[in-house]
Backbone as numpy.savetxt, mean C-alpha at the origin, in Angstrom:
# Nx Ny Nz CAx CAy CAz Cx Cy Cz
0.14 -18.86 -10.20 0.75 -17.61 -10.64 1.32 -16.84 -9.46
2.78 -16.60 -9.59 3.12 -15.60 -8.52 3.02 -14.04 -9.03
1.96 -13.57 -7.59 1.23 -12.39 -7.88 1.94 -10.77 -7.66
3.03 -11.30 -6.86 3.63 -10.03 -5.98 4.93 -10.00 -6.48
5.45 -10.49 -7.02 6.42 -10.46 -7.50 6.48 -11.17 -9.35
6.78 -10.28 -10.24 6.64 -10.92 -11.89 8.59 -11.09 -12.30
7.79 -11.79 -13.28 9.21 -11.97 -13.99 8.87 -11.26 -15.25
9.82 -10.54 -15.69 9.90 -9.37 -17.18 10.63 -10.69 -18.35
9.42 -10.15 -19.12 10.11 -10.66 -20.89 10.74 -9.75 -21.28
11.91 -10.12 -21.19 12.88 -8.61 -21.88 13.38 -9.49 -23.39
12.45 -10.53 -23.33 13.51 -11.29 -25.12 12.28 -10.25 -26.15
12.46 -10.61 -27.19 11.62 -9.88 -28.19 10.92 -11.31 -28.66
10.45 -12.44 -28.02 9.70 -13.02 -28.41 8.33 -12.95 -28.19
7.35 -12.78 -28.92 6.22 -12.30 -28.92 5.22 -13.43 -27.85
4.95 -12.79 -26.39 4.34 -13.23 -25.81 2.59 -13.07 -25.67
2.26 -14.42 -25.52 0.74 -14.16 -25.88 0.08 -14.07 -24.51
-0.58 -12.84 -24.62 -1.56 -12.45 -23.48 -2.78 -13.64 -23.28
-2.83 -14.09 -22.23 -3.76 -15.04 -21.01 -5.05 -14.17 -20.66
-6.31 -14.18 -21.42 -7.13 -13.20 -20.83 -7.82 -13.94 -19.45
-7.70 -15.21 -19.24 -8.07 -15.64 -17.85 -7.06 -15.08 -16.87
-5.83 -15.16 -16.73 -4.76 -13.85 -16.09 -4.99 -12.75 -15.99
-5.19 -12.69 -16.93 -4.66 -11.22 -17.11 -6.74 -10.35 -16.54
-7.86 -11.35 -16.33 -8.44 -11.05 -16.01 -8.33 -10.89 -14.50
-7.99 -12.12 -14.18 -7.62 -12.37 -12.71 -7.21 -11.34 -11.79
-5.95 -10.94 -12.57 -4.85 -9.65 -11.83 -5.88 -8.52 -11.42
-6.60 -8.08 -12.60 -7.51 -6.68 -12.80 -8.76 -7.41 -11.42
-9.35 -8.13 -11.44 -10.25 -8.45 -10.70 -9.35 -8.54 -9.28
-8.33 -8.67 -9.16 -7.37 -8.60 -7.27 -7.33 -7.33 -7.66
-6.70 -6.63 -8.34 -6.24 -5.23 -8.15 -7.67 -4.57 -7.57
-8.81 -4.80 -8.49 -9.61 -3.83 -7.88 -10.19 -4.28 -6.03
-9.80 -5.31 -6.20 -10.46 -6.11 -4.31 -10.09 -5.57 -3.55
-8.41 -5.43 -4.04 -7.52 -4.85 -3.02 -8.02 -3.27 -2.63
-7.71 -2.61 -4.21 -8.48 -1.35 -3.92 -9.44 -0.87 -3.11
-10.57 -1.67 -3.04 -12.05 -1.78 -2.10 -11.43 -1.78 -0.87
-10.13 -2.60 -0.28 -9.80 -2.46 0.87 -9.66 -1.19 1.79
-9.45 -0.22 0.80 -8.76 1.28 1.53 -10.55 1.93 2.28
-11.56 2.09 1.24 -12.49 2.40 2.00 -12.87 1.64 2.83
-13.37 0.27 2.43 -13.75 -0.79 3.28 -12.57 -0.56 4.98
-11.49 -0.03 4.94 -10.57 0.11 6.12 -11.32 1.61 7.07
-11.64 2.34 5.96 -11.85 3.69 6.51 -13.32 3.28 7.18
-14.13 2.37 7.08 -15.46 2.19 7.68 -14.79 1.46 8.73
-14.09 0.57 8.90 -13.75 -0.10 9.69 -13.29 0.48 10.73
-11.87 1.92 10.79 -12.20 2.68 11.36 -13.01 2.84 12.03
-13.27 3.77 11.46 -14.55 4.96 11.94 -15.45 4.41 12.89
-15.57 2.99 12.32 -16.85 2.52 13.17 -16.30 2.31 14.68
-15.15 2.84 14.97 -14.26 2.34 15.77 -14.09 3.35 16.87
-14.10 4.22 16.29 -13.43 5.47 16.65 -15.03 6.18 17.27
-14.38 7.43 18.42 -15.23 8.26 18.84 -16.19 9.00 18.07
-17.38 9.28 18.25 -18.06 10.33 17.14 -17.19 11.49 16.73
-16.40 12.09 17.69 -15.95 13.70 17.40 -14.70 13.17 16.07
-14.18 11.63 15.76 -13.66 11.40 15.22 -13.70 10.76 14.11
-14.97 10.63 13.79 -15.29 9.71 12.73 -15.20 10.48 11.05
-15.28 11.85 11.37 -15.38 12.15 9.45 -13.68 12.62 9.29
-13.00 12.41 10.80 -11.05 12.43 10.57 -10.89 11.74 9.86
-11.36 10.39 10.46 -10.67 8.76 10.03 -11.14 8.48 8.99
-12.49 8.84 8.58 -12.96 8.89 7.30 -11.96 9.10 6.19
-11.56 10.28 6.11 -10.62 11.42 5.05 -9.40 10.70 5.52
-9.00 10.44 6.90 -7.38 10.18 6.85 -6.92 9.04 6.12
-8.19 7.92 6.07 -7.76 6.72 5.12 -8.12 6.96 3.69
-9.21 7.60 3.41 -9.57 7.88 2.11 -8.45 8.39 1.24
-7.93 9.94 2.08 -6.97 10.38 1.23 -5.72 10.23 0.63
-5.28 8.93 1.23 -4.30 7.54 0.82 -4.41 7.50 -0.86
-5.52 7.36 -1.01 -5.86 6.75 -2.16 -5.39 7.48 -3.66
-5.14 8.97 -3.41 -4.96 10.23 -3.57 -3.41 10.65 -3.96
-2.96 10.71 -2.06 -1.79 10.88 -2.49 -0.53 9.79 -2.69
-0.92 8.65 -2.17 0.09 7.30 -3.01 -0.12 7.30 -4.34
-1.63 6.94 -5.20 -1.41 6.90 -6.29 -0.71 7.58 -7.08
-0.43 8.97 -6.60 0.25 9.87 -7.25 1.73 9.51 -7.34
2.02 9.40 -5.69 3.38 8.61 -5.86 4.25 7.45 -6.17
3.21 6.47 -6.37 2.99 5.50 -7.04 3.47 5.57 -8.90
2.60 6.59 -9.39 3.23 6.87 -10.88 4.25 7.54 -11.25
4.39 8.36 -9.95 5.78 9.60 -10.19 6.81 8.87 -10.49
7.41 7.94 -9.35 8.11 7.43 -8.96 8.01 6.05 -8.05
7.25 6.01 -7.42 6.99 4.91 -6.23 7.10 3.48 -7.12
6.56 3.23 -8.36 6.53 2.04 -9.08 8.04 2.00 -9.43
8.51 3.19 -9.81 10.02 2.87 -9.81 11.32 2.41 -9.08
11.06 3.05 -7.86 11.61 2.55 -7.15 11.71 1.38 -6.40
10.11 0.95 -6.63 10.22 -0.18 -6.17 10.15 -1.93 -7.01
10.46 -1.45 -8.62 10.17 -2.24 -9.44 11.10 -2.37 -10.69
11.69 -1.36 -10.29 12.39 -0.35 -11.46 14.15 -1.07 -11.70
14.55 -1.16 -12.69 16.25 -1.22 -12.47 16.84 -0.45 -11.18
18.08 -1.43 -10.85 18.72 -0.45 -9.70 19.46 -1.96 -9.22
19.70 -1.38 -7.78 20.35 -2.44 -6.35 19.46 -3.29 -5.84
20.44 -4.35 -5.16 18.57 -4.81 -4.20 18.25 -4.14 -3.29
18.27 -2.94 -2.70 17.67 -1.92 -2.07 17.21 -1.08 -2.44
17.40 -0.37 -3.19 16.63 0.54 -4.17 16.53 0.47 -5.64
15.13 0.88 -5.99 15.33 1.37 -7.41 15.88 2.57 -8.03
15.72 3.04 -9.35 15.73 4.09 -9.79 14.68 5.23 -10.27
15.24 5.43 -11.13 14.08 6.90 -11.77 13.92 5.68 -13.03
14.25 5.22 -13.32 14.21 5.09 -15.62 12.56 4.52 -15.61
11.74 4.25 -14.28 10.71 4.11 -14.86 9.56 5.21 -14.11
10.22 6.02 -14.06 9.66 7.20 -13.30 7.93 7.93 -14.10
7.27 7.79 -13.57 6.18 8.50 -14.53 5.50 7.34 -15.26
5.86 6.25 -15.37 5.25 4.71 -15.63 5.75 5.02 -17.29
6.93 5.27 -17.39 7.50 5.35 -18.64 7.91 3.94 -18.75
7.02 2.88 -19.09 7.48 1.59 -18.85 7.51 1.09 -20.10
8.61 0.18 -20.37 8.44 -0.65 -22.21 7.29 -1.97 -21.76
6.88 -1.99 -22.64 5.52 -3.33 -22.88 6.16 -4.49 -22.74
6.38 -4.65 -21.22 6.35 -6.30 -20.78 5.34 -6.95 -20.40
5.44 -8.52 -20.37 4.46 -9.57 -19.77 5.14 -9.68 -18.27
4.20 -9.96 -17.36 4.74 -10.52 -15.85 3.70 -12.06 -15.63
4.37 -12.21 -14.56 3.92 -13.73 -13.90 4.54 -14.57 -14.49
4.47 -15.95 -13.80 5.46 -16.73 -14.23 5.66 -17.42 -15.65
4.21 -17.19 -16.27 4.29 -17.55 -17.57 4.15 -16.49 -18.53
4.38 -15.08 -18.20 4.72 -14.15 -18.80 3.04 -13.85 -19.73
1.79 -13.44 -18.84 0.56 -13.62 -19.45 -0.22 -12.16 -19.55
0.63 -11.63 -18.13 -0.34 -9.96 -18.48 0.44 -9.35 -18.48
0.12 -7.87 -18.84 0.87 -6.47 -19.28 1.26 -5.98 -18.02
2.08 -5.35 -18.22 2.83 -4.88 -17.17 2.08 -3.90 -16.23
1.17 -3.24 -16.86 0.53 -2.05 -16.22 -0.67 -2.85 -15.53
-0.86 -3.50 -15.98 -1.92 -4.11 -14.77 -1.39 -4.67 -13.57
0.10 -5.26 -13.85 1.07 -5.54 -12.26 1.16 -4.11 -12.17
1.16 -3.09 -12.84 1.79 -1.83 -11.93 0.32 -1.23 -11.03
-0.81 -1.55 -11.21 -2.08 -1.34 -10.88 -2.13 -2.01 -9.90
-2.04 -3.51 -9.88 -2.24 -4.59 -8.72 -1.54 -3.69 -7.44
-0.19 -3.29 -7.46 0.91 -2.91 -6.20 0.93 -2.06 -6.13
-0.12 -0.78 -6.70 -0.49 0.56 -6.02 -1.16 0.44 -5.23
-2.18 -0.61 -5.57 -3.32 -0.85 -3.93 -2.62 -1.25 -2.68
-1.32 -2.23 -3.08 -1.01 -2.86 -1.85 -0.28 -1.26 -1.14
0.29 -0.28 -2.23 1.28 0.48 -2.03 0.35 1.73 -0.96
-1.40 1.72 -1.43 -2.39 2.85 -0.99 -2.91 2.16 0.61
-3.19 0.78 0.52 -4.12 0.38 2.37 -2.47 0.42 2.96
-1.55 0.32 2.54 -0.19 0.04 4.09 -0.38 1.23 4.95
0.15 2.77 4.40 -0.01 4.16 4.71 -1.83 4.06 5.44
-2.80 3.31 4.43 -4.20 3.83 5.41 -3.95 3.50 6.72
-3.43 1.87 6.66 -3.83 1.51 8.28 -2.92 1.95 8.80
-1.89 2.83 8.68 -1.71 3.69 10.40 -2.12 4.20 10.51
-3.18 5.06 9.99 -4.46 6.11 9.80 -4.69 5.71 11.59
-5.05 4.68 11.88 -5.83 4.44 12.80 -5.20 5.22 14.58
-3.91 4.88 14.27 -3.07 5.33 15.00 -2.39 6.44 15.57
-3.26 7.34 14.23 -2.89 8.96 13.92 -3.84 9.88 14.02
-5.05 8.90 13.83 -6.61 10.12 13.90 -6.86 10.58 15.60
-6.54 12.02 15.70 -7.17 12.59 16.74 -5.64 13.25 17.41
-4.56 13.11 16.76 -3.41 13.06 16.82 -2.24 13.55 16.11
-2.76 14.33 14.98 -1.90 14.89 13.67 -3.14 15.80 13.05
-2.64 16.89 13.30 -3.68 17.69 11.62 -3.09 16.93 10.25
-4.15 17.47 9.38 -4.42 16.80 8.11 -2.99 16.95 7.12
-2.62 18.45 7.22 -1.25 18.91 6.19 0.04 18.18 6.74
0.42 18.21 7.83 1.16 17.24 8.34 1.22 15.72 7.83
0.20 15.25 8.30 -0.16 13.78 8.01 0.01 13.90 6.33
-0.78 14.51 5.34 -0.33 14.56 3.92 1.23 14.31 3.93
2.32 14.87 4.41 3.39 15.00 3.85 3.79 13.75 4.53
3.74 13.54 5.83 4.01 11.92 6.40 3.51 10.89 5.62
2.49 11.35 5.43 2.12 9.49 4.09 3.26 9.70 3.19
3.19 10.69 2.19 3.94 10.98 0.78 5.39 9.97 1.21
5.79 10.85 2.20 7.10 10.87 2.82 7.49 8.78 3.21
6.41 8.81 3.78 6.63 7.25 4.35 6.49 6.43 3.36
5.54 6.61 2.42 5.28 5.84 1.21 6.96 5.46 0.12
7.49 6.99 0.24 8.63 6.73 -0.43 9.39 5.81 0.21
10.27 6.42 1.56 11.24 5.97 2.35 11.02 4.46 3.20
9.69 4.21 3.42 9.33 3.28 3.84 9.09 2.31 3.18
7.86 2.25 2.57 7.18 1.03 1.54 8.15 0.61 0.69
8.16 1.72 -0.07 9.26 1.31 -1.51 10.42 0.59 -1.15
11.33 1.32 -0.27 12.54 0.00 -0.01 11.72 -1.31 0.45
10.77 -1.58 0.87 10.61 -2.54 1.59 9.69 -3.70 0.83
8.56 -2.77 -0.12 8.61 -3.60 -1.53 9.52 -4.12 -2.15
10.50 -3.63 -2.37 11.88 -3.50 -3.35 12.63 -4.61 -2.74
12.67 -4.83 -1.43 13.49 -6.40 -0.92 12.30 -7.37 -1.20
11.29 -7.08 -1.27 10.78 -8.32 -1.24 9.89 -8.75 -2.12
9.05 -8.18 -2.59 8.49 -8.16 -4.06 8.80 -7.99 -5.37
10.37 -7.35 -5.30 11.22 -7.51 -6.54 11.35 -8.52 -6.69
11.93 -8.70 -7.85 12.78 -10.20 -8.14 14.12 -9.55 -8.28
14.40 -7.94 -7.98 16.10 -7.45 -7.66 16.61 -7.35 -6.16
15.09 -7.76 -5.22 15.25 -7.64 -4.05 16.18 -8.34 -3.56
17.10 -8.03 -2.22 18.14 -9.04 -1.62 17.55 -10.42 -0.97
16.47 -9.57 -0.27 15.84 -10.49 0.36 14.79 -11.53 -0.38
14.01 -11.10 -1.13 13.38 -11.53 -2.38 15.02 -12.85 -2.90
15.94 -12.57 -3.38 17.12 -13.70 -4.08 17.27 -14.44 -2.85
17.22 -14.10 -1.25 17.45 -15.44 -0.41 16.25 -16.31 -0.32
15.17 -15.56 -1.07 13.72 -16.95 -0.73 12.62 -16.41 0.41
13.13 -15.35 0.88 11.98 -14.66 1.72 10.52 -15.06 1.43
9.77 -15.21 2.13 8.26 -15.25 1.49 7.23 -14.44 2.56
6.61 -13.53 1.28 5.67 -12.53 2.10 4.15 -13.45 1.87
3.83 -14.09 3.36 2.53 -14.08 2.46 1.47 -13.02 2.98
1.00 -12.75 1.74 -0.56 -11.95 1.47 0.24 -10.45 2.37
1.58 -10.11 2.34 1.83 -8.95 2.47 2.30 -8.76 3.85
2.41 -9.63 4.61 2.68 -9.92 6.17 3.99 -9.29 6.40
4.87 -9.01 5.92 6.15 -7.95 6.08 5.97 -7.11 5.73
5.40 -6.95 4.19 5.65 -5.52 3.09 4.40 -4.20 3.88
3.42 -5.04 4.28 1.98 -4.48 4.62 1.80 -4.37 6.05
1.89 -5.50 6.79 1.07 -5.35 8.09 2.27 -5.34 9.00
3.57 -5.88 9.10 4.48 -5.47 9.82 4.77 -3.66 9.45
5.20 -3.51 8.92 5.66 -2.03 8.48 4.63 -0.73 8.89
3.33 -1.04 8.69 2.34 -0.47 9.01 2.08 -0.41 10.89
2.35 -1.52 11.28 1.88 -1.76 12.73 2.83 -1.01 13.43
4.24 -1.03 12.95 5.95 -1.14 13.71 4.89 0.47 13.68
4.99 1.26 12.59 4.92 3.13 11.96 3.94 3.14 13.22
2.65 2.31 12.57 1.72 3.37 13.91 1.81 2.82 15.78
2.31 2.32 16.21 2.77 2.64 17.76 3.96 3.01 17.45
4.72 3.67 16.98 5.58 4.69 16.82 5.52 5.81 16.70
4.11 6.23 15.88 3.63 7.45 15.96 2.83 7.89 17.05
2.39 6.88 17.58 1.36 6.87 19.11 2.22 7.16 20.01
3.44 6.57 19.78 4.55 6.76 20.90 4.93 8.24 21.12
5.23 8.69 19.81 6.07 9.94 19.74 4.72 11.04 19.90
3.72 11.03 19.33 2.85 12.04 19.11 1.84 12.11 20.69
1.74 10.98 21.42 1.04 11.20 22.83 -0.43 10.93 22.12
-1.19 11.56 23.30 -2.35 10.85 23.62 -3.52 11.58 22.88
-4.31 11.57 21.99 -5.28 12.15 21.57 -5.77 13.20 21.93
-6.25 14.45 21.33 -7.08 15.86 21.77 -7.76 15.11 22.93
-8.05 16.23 24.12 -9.45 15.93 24.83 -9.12 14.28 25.60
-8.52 13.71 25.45 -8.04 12.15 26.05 -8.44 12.51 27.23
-8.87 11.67 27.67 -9.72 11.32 29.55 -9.41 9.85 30.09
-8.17 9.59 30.38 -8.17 8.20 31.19 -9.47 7.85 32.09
-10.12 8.52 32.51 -11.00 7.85 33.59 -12.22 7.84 33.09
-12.38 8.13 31.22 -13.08 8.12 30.55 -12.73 7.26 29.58
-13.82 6.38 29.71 -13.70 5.01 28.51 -14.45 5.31 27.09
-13.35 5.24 26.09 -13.51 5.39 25.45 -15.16 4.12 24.39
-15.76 4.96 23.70 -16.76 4.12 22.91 -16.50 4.20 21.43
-16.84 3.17 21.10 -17.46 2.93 19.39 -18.53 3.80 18.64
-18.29 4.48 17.91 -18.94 5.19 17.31 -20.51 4.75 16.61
-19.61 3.72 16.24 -20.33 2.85 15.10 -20.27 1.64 14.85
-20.76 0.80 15.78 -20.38 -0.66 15.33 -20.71 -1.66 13.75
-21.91 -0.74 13.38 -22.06 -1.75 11.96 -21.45 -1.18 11.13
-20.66 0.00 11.20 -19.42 0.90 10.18 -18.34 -0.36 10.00
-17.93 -0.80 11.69 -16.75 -1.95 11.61 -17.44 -3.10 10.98
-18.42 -3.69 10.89 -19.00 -4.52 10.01 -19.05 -4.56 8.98
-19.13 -3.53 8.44 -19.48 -3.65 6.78 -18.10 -3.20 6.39
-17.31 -2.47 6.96 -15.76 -1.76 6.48 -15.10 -3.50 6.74
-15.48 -4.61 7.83 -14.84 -6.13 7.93 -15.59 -7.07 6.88
């Protein structure tokens, strides 16, 4: 089954739901989900004490404000009718008609729209890492919102569409290696770049781990 990218039944032939699929999807969607805290321990366990209940909240609150943008719009744009660069609004608000996805057309659409909010909520966490000690909180809120749109979504949209450009030349993401961990890595030493060196930073002071079995159990 291809997971990241579905194909829509737009015929009116009555497709029969796969509850081994359609279990499947719901059981990744929620794994993935687990990833965002499981990231924020990982963090933390990482990070200085004076920084650990930042990194906490800075990845947590991902969860928060993507999903939101995720239903507004974010599923639309990046899933939605349109170009292969962008979507539109027409599925804005998850005003979606009752399709099947995957290649044999087995689960409901809203459970693919569930699966690619998670991928859409850990991208934005992990620059978290890059940003804690380095951005107040209201700032950083509007930079996720902001990046989630302008960033992710086009970049879902080439490649996890099936309207994507890049997606029609054969691109292949695996397990998210462009959409997720390039895009995320490029943002945060970019933000490290531009934003400088952490509160309180001491070169001739080595930095420690807060918490090493935090990074254990968050790995």
């Amino acid at each position: 089954m291809n997971s990241t990218s579905g194909n829509i039944s737009t015929t009116t032939t009555i497709t029969t739901l796969d509850n081994g699929d359609h279990a499947w999807m719901m059981t990744s969607a929620a794994l993935v989900y687990m990833m965002t805290p499981a990231l924020a321990f990982f963090y933390g366990g990482l990070v200085e004490n004076k920084n650990i209940l930042n990194q906490l909240f800075l990845s947590i609150i991902c969860m928060g404000i993507v999903t939101v943008q995720w239903c507004l719009f974010g599923y639309s744009f990046s899933f939605g009718p349109g170009n292969s660069a962008f979507g539109s609004f027409d599925f804005s608000g998850l005003r979606l008609p009752f399709h099947f996805y995957g290649d044999n057309l087995t689960f409901p659409s809203l459970t693919f729209v569930s699966y690619q909010a998670a991928f859409a909520v850990i991208t934005p966490a992990l620059i978290s890492g890059a940003i804690v000690g380095r951005m107040k909180l209201l700032p950083y809120m509007l930079f996720i919102f902001l990046w989630s749109t302008f960033c992710y979504c086009p970049l879902a949209r080439w490649l996890f569409s099936d309207y994507g450009w890049l997606h029609r030349y054969g691109t292949l993401d695996f397990a998210g290696g462009c959409v997720v961990h390039v895009s995320s890595g490029v943002s945060g030493m970019v933000c490290a770049l531009i934003l400088g060196n952490r509160a309180d930073f001491d070169p001739n002071k080595p930095e420690v781990a807060h918490n090493l079995p935090f990074t254990v159990i968050g790995t």
